[in-house]
Short mmCIF file of C-alpha atoms and ligand atoms in Angstrom, two decimals:
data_model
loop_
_atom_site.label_atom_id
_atom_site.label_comp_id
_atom_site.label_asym_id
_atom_site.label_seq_id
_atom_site.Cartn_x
_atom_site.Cartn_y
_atom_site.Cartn_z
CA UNK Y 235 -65.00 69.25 -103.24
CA UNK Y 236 -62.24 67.26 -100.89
CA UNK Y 237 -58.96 69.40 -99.99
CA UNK Y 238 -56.53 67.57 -98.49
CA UNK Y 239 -53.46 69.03 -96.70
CA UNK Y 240 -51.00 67.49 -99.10
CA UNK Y 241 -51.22 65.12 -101.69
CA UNK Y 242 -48.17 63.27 -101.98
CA UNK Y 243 -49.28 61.18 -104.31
CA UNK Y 244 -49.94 63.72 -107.22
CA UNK Y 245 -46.30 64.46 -107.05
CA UNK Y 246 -44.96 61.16 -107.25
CA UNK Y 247 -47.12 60.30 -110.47
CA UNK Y 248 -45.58 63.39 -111.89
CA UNK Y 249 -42.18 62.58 -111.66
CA UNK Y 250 -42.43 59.09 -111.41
CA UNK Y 251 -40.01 57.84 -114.62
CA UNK Y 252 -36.95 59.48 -112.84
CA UNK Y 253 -37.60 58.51 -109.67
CA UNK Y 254 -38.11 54.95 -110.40
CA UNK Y 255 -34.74 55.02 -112.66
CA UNK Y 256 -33.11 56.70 -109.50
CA UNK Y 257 -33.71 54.18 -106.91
CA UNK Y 258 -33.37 51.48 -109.35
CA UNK Y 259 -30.38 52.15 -109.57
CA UNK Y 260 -29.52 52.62 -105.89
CA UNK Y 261 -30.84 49.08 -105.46
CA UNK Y 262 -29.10 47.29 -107.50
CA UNK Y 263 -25.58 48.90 -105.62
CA UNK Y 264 -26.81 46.71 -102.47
CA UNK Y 265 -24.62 49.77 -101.02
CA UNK Y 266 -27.94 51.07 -98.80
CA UNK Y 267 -25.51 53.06 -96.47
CA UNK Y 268 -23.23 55.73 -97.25
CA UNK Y 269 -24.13 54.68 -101.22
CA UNK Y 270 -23.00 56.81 -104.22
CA UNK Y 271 -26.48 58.83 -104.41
CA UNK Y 272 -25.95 59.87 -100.91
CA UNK Y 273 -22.42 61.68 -102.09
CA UNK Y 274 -23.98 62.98 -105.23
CA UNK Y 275 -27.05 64.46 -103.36
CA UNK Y 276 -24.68 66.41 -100.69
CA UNK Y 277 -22.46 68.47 -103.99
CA UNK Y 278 -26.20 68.84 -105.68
CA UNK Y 279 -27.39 70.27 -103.10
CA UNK Y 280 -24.74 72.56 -101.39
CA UNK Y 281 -24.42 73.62 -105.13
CA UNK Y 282 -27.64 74.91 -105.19
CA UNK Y 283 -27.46 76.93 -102.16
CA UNK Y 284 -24.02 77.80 -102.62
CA UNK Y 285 -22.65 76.66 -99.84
CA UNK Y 286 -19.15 74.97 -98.87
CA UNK Y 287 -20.24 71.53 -97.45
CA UNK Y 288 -23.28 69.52 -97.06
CA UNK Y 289 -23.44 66.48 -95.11
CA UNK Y 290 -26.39 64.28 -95.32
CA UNK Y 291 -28.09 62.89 -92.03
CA UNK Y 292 -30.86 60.83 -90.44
CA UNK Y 293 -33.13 63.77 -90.07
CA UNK Y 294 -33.83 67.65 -89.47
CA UNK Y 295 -33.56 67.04 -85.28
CA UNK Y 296 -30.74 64.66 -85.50
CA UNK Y 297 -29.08 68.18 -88.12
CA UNK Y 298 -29.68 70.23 -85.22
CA UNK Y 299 -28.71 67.88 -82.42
CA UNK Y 300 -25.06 67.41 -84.11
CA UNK Y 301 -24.66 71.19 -84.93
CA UNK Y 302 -24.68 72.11 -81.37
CA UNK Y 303 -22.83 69.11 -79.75
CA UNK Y 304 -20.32 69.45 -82.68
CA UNK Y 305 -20.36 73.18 -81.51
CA UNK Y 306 -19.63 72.34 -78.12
CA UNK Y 307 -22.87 72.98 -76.51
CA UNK Y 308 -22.82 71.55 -72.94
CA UNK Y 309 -24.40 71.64 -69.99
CA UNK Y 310 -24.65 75.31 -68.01
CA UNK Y 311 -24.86 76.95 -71.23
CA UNK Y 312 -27.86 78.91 -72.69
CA UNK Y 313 -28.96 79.23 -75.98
CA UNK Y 314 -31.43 81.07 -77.28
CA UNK Y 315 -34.33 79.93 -79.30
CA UNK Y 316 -37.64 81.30 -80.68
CA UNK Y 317 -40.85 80.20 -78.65
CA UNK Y 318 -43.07 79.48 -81.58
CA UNK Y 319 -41.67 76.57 -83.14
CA UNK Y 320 -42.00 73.35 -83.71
CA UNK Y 321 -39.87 71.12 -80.83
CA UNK Y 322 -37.12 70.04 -82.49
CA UNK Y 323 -35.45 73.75 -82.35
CA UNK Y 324 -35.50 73.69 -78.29
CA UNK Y 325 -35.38 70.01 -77.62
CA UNK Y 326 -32.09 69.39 -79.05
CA UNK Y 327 -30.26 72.39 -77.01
CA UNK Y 328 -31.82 70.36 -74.04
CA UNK Y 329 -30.26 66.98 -74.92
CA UNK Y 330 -27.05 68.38 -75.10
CA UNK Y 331 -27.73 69.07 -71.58
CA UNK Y 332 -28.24 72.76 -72.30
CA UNK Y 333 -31.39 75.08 -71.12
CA UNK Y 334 -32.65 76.86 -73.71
CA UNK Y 335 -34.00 79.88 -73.39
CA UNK Y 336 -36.86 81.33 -75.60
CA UNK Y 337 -37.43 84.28 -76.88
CA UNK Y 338 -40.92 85.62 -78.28
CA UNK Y 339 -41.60 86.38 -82.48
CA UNK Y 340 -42.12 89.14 -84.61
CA UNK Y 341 -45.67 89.79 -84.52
CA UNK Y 342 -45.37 90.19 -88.61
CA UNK Y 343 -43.08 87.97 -89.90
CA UNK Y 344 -43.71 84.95 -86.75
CA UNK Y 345 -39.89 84.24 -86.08
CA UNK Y 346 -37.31 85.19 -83.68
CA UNK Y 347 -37.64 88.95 -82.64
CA UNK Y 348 -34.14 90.48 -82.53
CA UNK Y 349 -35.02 93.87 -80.51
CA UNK Y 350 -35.19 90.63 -77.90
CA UNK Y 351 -32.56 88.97 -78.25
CA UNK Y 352 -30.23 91.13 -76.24
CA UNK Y 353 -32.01 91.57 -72.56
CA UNK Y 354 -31.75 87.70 -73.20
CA UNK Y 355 -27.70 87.15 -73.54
CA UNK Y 356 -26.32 86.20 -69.90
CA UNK Y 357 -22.38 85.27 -69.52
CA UNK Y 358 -24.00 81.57 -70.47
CA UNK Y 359 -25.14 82.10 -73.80
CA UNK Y 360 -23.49 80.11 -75.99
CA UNK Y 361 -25.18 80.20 -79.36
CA UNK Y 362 -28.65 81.73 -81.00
CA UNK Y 363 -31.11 79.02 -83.29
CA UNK Y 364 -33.13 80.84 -85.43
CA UNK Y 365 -35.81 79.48 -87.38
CA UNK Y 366 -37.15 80.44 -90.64
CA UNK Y 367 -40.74 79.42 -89.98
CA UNK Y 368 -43.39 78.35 -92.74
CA UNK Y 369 -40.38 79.33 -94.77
CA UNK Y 370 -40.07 83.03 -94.13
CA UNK Y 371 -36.46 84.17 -93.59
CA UNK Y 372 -35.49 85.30 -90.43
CA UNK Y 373 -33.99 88.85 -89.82
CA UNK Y 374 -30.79 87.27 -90.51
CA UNK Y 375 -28.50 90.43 -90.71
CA UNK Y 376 -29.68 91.69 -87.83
CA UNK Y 377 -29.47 88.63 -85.40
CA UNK Y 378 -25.85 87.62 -87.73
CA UNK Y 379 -24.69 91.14 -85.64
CA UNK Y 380 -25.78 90.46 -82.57
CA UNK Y 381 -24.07 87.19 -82.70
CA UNK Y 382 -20.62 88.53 -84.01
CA UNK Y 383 -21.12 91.33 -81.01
CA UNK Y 384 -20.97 89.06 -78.29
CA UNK Y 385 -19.27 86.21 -80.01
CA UNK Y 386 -22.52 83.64 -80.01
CA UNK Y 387 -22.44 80.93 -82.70
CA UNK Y 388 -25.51 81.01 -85.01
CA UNK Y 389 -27.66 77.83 -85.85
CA UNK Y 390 -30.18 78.48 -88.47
CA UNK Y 391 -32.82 75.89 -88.46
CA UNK Y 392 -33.98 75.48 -92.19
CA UNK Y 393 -36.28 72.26 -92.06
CA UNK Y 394 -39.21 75.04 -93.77
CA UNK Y 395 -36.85 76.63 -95.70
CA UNK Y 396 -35.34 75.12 -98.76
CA UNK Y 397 -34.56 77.58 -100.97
CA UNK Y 398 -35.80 80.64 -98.82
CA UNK Y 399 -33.21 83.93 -99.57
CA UNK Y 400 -32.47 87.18 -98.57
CA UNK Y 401 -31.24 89.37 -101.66
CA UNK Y 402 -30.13 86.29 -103.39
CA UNK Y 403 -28.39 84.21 -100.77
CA UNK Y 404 -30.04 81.54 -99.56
CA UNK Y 405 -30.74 81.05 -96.13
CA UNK Y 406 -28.77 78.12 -94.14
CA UNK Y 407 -25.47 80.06 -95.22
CA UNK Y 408 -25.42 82.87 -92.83
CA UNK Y 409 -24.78 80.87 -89.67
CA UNK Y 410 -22.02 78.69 -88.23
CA UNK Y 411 -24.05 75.99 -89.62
CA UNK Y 412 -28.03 74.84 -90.46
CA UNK Y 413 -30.07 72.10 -90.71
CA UNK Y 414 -32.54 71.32 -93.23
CA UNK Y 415 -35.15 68.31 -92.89
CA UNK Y 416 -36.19 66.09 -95.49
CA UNK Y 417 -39.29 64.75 -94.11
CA UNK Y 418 -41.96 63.75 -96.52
CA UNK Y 419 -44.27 66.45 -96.30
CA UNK Y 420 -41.58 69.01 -96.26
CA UNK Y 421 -41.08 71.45 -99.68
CA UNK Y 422 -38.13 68.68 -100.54
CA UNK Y 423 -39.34 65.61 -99.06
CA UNK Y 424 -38.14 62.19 -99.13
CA UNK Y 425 -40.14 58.82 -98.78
CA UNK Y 426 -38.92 58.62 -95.03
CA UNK Y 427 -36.80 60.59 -92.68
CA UNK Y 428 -33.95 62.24 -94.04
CA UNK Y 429 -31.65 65.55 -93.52
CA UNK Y 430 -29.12 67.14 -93.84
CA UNK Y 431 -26.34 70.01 -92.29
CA UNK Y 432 -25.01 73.33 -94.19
CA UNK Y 433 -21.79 75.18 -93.46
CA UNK Y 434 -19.48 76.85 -94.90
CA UNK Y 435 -16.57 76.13 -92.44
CA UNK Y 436 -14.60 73.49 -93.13
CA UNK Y 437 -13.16 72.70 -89.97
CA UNK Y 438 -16.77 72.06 -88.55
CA UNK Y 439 -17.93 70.28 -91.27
CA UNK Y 440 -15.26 67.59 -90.36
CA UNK Y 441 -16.36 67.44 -87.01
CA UNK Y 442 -19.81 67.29 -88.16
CA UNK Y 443 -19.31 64.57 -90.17
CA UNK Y 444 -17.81 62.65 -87.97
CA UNK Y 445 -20.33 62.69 -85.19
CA UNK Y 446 -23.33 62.01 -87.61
CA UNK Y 447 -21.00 58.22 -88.31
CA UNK Y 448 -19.73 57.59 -84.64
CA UNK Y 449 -16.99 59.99 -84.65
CA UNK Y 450 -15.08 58.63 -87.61
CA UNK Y 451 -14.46 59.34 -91.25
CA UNK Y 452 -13.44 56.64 -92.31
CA UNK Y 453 -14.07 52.63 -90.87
CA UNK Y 454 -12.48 52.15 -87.15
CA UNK Y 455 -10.98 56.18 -86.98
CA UNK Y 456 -13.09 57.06 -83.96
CA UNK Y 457 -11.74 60.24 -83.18
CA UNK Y 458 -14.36 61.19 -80.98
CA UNK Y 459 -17.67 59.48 -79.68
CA UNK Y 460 -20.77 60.29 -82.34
CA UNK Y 461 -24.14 58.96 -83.07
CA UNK Y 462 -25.30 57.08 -85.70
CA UNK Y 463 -27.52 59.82 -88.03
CA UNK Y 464 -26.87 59.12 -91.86
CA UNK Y 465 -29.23 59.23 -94.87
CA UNK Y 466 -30.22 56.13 -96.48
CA UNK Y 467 -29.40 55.51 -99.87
CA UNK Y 468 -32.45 55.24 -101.05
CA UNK Y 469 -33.85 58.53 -99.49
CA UNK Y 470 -30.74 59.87 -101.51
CA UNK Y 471 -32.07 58.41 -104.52
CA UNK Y 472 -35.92 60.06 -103.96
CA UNK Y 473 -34.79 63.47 -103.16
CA UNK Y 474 -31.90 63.17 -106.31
CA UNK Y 475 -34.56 62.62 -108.40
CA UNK Y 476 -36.80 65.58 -106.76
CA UNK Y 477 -33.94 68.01 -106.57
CA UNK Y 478 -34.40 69.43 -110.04
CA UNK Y 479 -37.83 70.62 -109.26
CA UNK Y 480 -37.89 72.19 -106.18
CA UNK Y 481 -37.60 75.85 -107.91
CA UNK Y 482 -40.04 75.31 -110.06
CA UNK Y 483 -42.35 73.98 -106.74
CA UNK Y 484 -41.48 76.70 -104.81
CA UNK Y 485 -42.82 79.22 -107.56
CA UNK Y 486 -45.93 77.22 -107.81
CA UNK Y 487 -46.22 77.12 -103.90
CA UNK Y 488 -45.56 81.28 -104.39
CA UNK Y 489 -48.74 81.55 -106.85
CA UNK Y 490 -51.16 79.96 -104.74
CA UNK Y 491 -50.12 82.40 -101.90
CA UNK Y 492 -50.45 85.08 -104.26
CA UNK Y 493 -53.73 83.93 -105.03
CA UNK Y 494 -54.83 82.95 -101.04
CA UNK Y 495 -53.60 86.53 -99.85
CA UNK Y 496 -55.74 88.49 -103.14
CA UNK Y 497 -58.48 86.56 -102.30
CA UNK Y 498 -58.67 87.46 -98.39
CA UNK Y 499 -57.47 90.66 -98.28
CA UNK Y 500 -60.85 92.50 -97.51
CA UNK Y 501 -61.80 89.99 -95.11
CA UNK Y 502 -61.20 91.92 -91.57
CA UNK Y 503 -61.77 88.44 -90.00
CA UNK Y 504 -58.64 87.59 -91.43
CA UNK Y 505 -54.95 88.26 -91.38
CA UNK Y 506 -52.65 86.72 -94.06
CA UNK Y 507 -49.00 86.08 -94.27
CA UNK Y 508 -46.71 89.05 -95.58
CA UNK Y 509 -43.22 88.27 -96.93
CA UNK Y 510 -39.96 90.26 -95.26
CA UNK Y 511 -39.09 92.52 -98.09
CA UNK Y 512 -36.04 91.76 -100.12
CA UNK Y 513 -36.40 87.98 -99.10
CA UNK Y 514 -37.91 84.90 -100.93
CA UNK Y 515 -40.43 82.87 -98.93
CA UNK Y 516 -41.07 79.38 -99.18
CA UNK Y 517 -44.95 78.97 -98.29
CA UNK Y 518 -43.89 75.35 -96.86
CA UNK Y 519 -46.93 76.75 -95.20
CA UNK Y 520 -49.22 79.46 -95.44
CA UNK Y 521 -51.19 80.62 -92.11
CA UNK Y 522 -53.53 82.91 -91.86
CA UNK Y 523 -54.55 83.90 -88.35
CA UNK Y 524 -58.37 84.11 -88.26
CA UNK Y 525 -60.84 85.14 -85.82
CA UNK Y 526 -62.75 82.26 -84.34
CA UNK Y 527 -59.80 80.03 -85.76
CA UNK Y 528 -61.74 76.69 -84.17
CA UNK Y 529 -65.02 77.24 -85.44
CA UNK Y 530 -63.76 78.37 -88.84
CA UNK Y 531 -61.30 75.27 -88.78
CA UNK Y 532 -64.66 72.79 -88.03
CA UNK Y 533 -66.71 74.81 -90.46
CA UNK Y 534 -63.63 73.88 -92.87
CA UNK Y 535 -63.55 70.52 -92.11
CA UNK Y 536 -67.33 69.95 -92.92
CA UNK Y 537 -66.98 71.24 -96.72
CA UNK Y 538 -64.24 68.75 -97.40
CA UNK Y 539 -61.13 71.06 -96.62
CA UNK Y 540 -58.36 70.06 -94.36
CA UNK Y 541 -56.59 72.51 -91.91
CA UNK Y 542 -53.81 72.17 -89.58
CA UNK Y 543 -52.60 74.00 -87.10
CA UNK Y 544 -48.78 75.10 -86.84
CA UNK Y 545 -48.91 75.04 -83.68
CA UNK Y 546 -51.37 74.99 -81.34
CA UNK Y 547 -48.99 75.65 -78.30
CA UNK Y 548 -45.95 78.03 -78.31
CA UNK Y 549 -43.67 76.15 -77.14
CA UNK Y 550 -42.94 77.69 -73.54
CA UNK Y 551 -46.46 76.93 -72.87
CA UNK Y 552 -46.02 73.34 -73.47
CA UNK Y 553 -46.12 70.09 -71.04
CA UNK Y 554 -42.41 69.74 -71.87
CA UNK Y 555 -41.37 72.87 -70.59
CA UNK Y 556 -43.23 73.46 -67.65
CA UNK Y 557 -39.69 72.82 -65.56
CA UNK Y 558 -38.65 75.99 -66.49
CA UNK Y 559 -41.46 77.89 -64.83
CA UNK Y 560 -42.21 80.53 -67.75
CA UNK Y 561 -44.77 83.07 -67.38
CA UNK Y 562 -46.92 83.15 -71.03
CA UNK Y 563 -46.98 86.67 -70.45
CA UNK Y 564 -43.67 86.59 -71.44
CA UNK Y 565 -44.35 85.52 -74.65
CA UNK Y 566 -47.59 87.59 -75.92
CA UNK Y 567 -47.00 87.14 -79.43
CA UNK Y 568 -46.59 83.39 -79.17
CA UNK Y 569 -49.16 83.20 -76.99
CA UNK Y 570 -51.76 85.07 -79.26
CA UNK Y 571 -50.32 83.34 -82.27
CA UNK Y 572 -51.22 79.86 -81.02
CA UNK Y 573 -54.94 80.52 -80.87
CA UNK Y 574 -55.38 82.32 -83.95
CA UNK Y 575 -52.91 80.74 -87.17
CA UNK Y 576 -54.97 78.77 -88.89
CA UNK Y 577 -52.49 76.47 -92.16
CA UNK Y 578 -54.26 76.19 -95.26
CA UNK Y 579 -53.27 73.67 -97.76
CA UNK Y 580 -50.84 75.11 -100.13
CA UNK Y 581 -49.40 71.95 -102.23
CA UNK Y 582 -48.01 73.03 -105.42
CA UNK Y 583 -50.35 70.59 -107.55
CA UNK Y 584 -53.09 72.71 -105.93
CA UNK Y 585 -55.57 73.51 -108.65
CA UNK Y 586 -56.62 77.44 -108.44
CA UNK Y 587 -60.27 76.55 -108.48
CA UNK Y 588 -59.66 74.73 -105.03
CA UNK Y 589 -58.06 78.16 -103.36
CA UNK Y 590 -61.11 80.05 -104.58
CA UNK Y 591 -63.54 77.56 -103.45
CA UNK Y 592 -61.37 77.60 -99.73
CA UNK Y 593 -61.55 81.32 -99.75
CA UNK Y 594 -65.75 81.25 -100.21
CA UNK Y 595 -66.39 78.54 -97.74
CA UNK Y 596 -64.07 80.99 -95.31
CA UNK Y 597 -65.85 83.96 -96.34
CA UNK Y 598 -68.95 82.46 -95.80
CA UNK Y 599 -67.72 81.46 -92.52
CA UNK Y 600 -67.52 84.83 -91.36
CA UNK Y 601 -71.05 86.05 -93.30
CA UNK Y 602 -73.01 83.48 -91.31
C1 PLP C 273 -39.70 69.38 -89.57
C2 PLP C 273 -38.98 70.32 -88.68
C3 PLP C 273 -37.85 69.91 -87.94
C4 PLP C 273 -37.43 68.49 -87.78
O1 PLP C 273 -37.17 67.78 -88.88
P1 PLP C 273 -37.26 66.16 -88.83
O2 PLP C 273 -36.61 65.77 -90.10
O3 PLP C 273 -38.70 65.81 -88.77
O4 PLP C 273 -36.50 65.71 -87.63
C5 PLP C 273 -37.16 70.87 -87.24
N1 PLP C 273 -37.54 72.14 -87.21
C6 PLP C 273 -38.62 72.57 -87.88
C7 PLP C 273 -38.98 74.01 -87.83
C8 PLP C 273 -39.39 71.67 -88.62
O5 PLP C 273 -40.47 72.10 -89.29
#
């Protein structure tokens, strides 16, 4: 049998009447920037999350990059950020000319650890980004109070986390504001790069949307200098015509982790992901961390099944950040985490018989 990662493909074919009628239609409007799908996407999907305002974007980074400018993040400031992450969550405090400053994860739920967060505030902290990695929501509450107790804004990066909740409300609506990505491969994905911002603050969301279109809201009103980050038409089109079925994705996404974590759970070689109670995961992706996580990953590999690793360097450790002199120590579950998550491939047109043939090769794995 062949496992890929994702299969991009299988979705397409399945929704592929409504999608074609969708961008059909946004071609023929020769209106391929700032088109009427674009508008209609933003109130679909700030509906769905119940939230005030969405404004559409280039991309999850570029989300994230005008959040904190629009929030006034300059240089001198601090902001703190979780150190297992993918890059764009610490790179974009950076380009603002900001240091950020990371923080180590939960070692159960693998994002930011609040009993940190405090020894970390200095009189330069300006903000907190949490993530809510593979799609698990972050202790939201918790970190929401430590924010309002020392007057930090909060930035809650939701590129893994479309439709992930806590008692009902979803995630991207607790902070200031939050960016969601619409890369392909992401549980809403477009057929490019696309994303988008969250917030229910209307004030912001003006400035927002004014530096995502070079400070203006409408032609020649440049109140302020911007960047050019705006989702194409088209993407609008792709993910208007995906929108609908994202629920029902996310439950099949939920089944195959049910069926990964029954299938593992007497394997001592093996830890699998646990959802924070009274929250709804995504399973964008599902890690296990596994002993001998290379060797398993090659034995993988040579029965046809594709693994990836998210990610194989926390990010203090990385190339990138070696300027700001960080002992790993510092970051032990991070550190551990690295060398032992293993991502399995959790698509939801993933056919049950493929999860239990994963979970035998891996159980052989560890017989052998
Ligand atoms: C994908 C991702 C991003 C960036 O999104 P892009 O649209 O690729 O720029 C940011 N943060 C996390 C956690 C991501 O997984």
């Amino acid at each position: 049998m062949q496992i890929p990662f994702t299969n991009l493909q299988e979705q397409h074919d399945s929704i592929k009447v409504e999608l074609e009628n969708y961008i059909r239609e946004a071609l023929n409007s020769f209106q391929f920037c700032k088109g009427r799908e674009v508008n209609l996407f933003e109130s679909d999907f700030s509906r769905l999350l119940n939230a005030k305002k969405c404004i559409a974007t280039g991309n999850g980074t570029d989300s994230l990059f005008t959040v904190l400018k629009s929030l006034g993040i300059k240089q001198g400031d601090e902001v703190l950020t979780p150190a297992f992450s993918w890059i764009s969550s610490s790179e974009t405090i950076s380009l603002c000319g900001a240091t950020p400053v990371f923080v180590d994860v939960d070692p159960h739920y693998y994002t930011i650890d609040p009993s940190l967060i405090e020894k970390k505030i200095t009189t330069k902290t300006k903000a907190v980004v949490v993530v809510h990695l593979y799609g698990q929501a972050a202790h939201i509450g918790e970190i929401r109070n430590i924010c309002n107790a020392y007057n930090l804004f909060l930035i809650e990066d939701c590129a893994q986390a479309h439709l992930t909740a806590e008692n009902g409300k979803c995630v991207g609506t607790f902070g200031d504001a939050s960016a969601f990505s619409f890369y392909p491969t992401k549980n809403l994905g477009a057929y490019g790069d696309a994303g988008c911002i969250v917030t229910n603050n209307e004030n912001l969301a003006i400035v927002l949307r004014r530096f995502a279109n070079h400070g203006a809201l409408e032609k020649d009103d440049h109140a302020l200098e911007g960047m050019n980050s705006r989702m194409d038409t088209l993407q609008a089109a792709v993910l208007l015509a995906k929108l609908p079925h994202l629920k029902k994705w996310n439950e099949k996404r939920h089944a195959h982790a049910a069926q990964y974590t029954d299938l593992l759970k007497d394997n001592e070689n093996i830890i699998t992901p646990k959802q924070r109670p009274d929250t709804r995961h995504t399973f964008h992706i599902y890690a296990i961390r596994a002993k001998h996580r290379n060797e398993l990953k090659q034995y993988l590999y040579e029965k046809g099944i594709q693994t990836l690793i998210h990610y194989p360097t926390a990010l203090p450790n990385l190339q990138a950040y070696a300027y700001l002199n960080v002992d790993p120590q510092n970051f032990p579950v991070s550190t551990v985490l690295q060398d032992d998550v293993l991502s399995l491939p959790i698509f939801p047109e993933l056919q049950p018989e493929a999860i239990r043939y994963i979970c035998s090769c891996i159980g052989e794995f560890y017989r052998k």
